Coordinates of C-alpha atoms in Angstrom, one line a residue:
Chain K
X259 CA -25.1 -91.5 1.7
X260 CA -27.5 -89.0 0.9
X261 CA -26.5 -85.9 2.9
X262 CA -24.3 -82.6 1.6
X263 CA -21.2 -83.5 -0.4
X264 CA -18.5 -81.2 -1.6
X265 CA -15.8 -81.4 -3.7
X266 CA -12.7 -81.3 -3.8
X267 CA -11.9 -81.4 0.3
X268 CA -8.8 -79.9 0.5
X269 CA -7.6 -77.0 -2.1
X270 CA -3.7 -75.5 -2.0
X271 CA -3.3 -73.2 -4.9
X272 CA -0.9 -70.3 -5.3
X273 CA -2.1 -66.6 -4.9
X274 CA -3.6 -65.3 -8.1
X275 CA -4.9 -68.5 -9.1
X276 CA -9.0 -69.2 -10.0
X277 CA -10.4 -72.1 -7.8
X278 CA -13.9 -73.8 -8.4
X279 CA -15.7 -75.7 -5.6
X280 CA -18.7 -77.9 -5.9
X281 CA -21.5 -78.5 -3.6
X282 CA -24.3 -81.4 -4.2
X283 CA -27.1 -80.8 -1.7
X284 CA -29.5 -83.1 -0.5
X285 CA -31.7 -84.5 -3.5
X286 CA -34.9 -83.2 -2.0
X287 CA -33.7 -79.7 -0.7
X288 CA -34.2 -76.7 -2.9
X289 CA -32.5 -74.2 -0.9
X290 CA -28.5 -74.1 -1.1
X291 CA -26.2 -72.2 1.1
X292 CA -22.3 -71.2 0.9
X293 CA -20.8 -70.3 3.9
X294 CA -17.2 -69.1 4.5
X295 CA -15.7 -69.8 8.4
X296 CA -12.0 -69.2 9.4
X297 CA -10.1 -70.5 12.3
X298 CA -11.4 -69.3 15.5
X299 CA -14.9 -68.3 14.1
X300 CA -18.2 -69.5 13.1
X301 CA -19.6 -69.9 9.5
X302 CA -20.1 -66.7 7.6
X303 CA -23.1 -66.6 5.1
X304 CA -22.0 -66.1 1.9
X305 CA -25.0 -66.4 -0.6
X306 CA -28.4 -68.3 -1.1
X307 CA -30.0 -69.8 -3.8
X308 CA -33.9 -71.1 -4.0
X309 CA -34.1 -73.8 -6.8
X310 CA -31.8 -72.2 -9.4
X311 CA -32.0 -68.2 -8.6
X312 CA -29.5 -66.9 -6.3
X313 CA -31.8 -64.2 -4.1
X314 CA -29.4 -63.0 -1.7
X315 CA -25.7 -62.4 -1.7
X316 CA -23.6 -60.9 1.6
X317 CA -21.4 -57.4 1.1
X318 CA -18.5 -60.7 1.7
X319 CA -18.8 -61.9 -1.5
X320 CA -16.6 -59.9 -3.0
X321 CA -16.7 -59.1 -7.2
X322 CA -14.3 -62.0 -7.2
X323 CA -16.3 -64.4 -5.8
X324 CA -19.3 -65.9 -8.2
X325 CA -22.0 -68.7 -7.3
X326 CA -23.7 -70.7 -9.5
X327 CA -26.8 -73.3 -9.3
X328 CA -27.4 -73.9 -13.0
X329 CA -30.0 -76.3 -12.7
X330 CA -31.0 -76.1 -9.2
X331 CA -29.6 -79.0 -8.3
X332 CA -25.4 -78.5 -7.6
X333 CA -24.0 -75.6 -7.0
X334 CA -20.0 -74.6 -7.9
X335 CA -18.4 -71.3 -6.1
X336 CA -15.3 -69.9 -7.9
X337 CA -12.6 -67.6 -6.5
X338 CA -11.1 -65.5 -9.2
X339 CA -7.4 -64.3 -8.7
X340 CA -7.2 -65.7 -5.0
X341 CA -6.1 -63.9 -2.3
X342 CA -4.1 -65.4 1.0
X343 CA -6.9 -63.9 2.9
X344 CA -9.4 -66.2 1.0
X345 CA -8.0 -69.1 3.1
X346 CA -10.6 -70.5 5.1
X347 CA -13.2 -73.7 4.7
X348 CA -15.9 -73.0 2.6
X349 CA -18.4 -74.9 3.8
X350 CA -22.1 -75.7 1.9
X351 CA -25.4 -76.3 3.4
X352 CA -28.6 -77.3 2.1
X353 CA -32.5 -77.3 3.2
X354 CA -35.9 -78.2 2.0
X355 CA -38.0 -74.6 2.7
X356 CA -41.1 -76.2 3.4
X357 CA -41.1 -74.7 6.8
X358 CA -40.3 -71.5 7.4
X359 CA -37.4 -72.1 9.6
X360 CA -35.5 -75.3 8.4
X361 CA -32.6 -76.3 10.0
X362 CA -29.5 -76.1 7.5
X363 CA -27.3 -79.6 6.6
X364 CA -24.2 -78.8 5.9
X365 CA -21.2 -80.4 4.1
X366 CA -17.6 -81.2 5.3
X367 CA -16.5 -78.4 3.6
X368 CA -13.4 -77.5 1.2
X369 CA -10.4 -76.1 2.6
X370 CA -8.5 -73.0 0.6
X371 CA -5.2 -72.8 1.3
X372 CA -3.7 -69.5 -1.0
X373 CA 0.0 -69.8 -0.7
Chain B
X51 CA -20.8 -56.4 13.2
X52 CA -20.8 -59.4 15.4
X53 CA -24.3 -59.8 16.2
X54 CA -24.0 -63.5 18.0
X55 CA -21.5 -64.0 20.8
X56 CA -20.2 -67.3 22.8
X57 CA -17.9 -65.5 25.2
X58 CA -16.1 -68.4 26.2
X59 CA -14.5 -70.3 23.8
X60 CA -14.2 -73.4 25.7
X61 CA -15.6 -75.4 28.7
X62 CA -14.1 -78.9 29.7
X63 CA -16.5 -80.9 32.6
X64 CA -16.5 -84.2 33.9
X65 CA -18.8 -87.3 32.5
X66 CA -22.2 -87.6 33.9
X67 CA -22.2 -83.7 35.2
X68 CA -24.3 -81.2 33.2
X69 CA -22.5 -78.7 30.4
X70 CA -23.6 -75.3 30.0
X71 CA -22.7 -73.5 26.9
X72 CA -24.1 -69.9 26.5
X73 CA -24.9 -67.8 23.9
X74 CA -25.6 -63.7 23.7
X75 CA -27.4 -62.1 20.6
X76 CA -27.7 -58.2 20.0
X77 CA -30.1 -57.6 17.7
X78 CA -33.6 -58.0 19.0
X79 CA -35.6 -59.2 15.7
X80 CA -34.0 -62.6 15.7
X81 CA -36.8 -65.0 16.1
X82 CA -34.9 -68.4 15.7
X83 CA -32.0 -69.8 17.2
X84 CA -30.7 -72.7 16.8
X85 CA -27.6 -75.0 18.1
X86 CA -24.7 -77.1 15.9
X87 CA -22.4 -79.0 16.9
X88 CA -18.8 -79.7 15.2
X89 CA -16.5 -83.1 15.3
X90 CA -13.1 -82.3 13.4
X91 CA -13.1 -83.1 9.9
X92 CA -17.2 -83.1 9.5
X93 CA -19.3 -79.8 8.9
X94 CA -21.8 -78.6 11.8
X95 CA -24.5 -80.6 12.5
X96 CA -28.1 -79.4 13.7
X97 CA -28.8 -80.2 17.4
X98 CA -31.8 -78.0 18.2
X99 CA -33.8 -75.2 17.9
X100 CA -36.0 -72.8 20.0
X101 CA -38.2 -70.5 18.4
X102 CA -38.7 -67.2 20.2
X103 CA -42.5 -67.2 21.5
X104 CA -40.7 -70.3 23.6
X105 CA -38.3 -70.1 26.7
X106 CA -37.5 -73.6 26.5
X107 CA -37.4 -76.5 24.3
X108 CA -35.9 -80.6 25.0
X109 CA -34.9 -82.8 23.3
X110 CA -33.3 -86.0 25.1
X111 CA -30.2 -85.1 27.1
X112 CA -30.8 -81.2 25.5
X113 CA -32.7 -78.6 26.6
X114 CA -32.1 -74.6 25.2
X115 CA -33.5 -72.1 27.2
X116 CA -33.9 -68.2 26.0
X117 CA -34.2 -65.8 27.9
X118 CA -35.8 -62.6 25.3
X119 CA -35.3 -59.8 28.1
X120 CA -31.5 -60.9 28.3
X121 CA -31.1 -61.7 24.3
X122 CA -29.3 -64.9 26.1
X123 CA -29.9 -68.5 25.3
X124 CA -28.1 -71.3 26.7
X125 CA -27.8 -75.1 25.7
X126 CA -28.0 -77.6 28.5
X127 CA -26.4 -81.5 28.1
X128 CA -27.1 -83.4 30.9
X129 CA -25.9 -85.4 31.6
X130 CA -22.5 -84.8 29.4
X131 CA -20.7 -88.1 27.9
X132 CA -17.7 -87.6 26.3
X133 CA -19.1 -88.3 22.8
X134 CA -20.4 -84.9 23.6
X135 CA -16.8 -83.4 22.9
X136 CA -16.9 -81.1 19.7
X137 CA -17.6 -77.4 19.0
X138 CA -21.1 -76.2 19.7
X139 CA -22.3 -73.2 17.6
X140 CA -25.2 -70.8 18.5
X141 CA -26.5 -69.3 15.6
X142 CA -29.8 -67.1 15.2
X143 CA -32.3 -65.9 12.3
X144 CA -34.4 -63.8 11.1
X145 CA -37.6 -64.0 9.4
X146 CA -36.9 -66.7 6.9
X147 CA -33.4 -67.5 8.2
X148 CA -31.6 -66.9 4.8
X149 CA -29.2 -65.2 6.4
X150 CA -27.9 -67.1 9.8
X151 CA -25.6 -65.7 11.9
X152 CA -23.5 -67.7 14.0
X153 CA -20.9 -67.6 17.2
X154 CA -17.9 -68.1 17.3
X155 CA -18.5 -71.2 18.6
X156 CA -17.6 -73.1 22.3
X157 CA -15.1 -76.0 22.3
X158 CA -16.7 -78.8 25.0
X159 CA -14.4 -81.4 26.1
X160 CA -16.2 -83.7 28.6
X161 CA -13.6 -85.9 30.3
X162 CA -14.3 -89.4 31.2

């Protein structure tokens, strides 16, 4: 299976607590997206990273949030001190920039749970 | 500042008839929009796209139409199947669609 993977699925961790996620994007792709979507609403863009440089961050992505994409292949988001409101899926998405629209693939997402 | 809006969060028809899902944007630069759909468990997956020097793109059983003067776009499935049945997101962008914005997203059940 070649398309977005992310890692783990499913996260329960207790408020105040640091949580990592991974994202491996498509091999090709050298654009990499988080995306943060709670119940009832659609994804919210969180950051983007061309190849290993992260070039744009949204005012959501708070001073606890950071995003890497050391080598410009995965990517790991961590949540420092967690929050109950940081419960949500945190879905990544990846896509190739050869065009200048290019449709976004996106993984299954990790769900935070902060009890 | 909610910039893409699906007004109605869900929409149940009957196998073989057509589904309408619409789709209302606000600000006027977006020049891409594009459709997802969602099965539980799974992240969105692209269905198609309409760029806006079009008013209406196909593509099998799908057709998007936008409608600039209106800032509305609507997806079309016809005719529906009940495989169809998932969460369809609208979601727009600008120049260089780093930053998407997307609905809130329709629930479609299509019963058989």
């Amino acid at each position: 299976d070649t398309g977005v993977s992310q890692d783990p699925r499913h996260k329960i961790t207790k408020r105040g607590q640091n949580v990592t996620f991974r994202c491996d994007p498509i091999s090709e792709h050298n654009r990499l997206y988080w995306y943060r979507q709670t119940l009832g609403q659609g994804p919210e863009f969180l950051t983007y990273f061309q190849n290993e440089a992260q070039l744009e961050k949204s005012r959501l992505l708070s001073d606890r949030f950071s995003a890497e994409r050391p080598k410009g292949s995965f990517s790991t988001l961590e949540i420092q001190r967690t929050e109950q409101g940081d419960s949500a899926m945190y879905l990544c998405a990846s896509s190739s920039g050869r065009a200048r629209h290019n449709e976004q693939f996106f993984g299954p997402g990790t769900r935070l749970t902060v009890l | 500042d909610q910039q893409v809006k699906q007004n109605s969060p869900s929409l149940s028809v009957q196998e073989g008839r057509i589904s309408i899902l619409n789709c209302d944007y606000t600000n006027s630069m977006f020049d891409y929009f594009l459709w997802y759909k969602k099965y539980p468990a799974e992240g969105p997956t692209f269905l198609i796209s309409i760029s806006s020097i079009k008013d209406k793109n196909e593509d099998g059983r799908f057709t998007v139409f936008l409608n600039k003067s209106a800032k509305h776009l609507s997806l079309h499935i016809v005719p529906s199947q009940p495989g169809d049945s998932a969460v369809y997101f609208c979601a727009a962008s600008l120049y260089n669609n780093n930053d998407m914005r997307f609905g809130a997203g329709t629930r479609l059940t299509v019963k058989p």
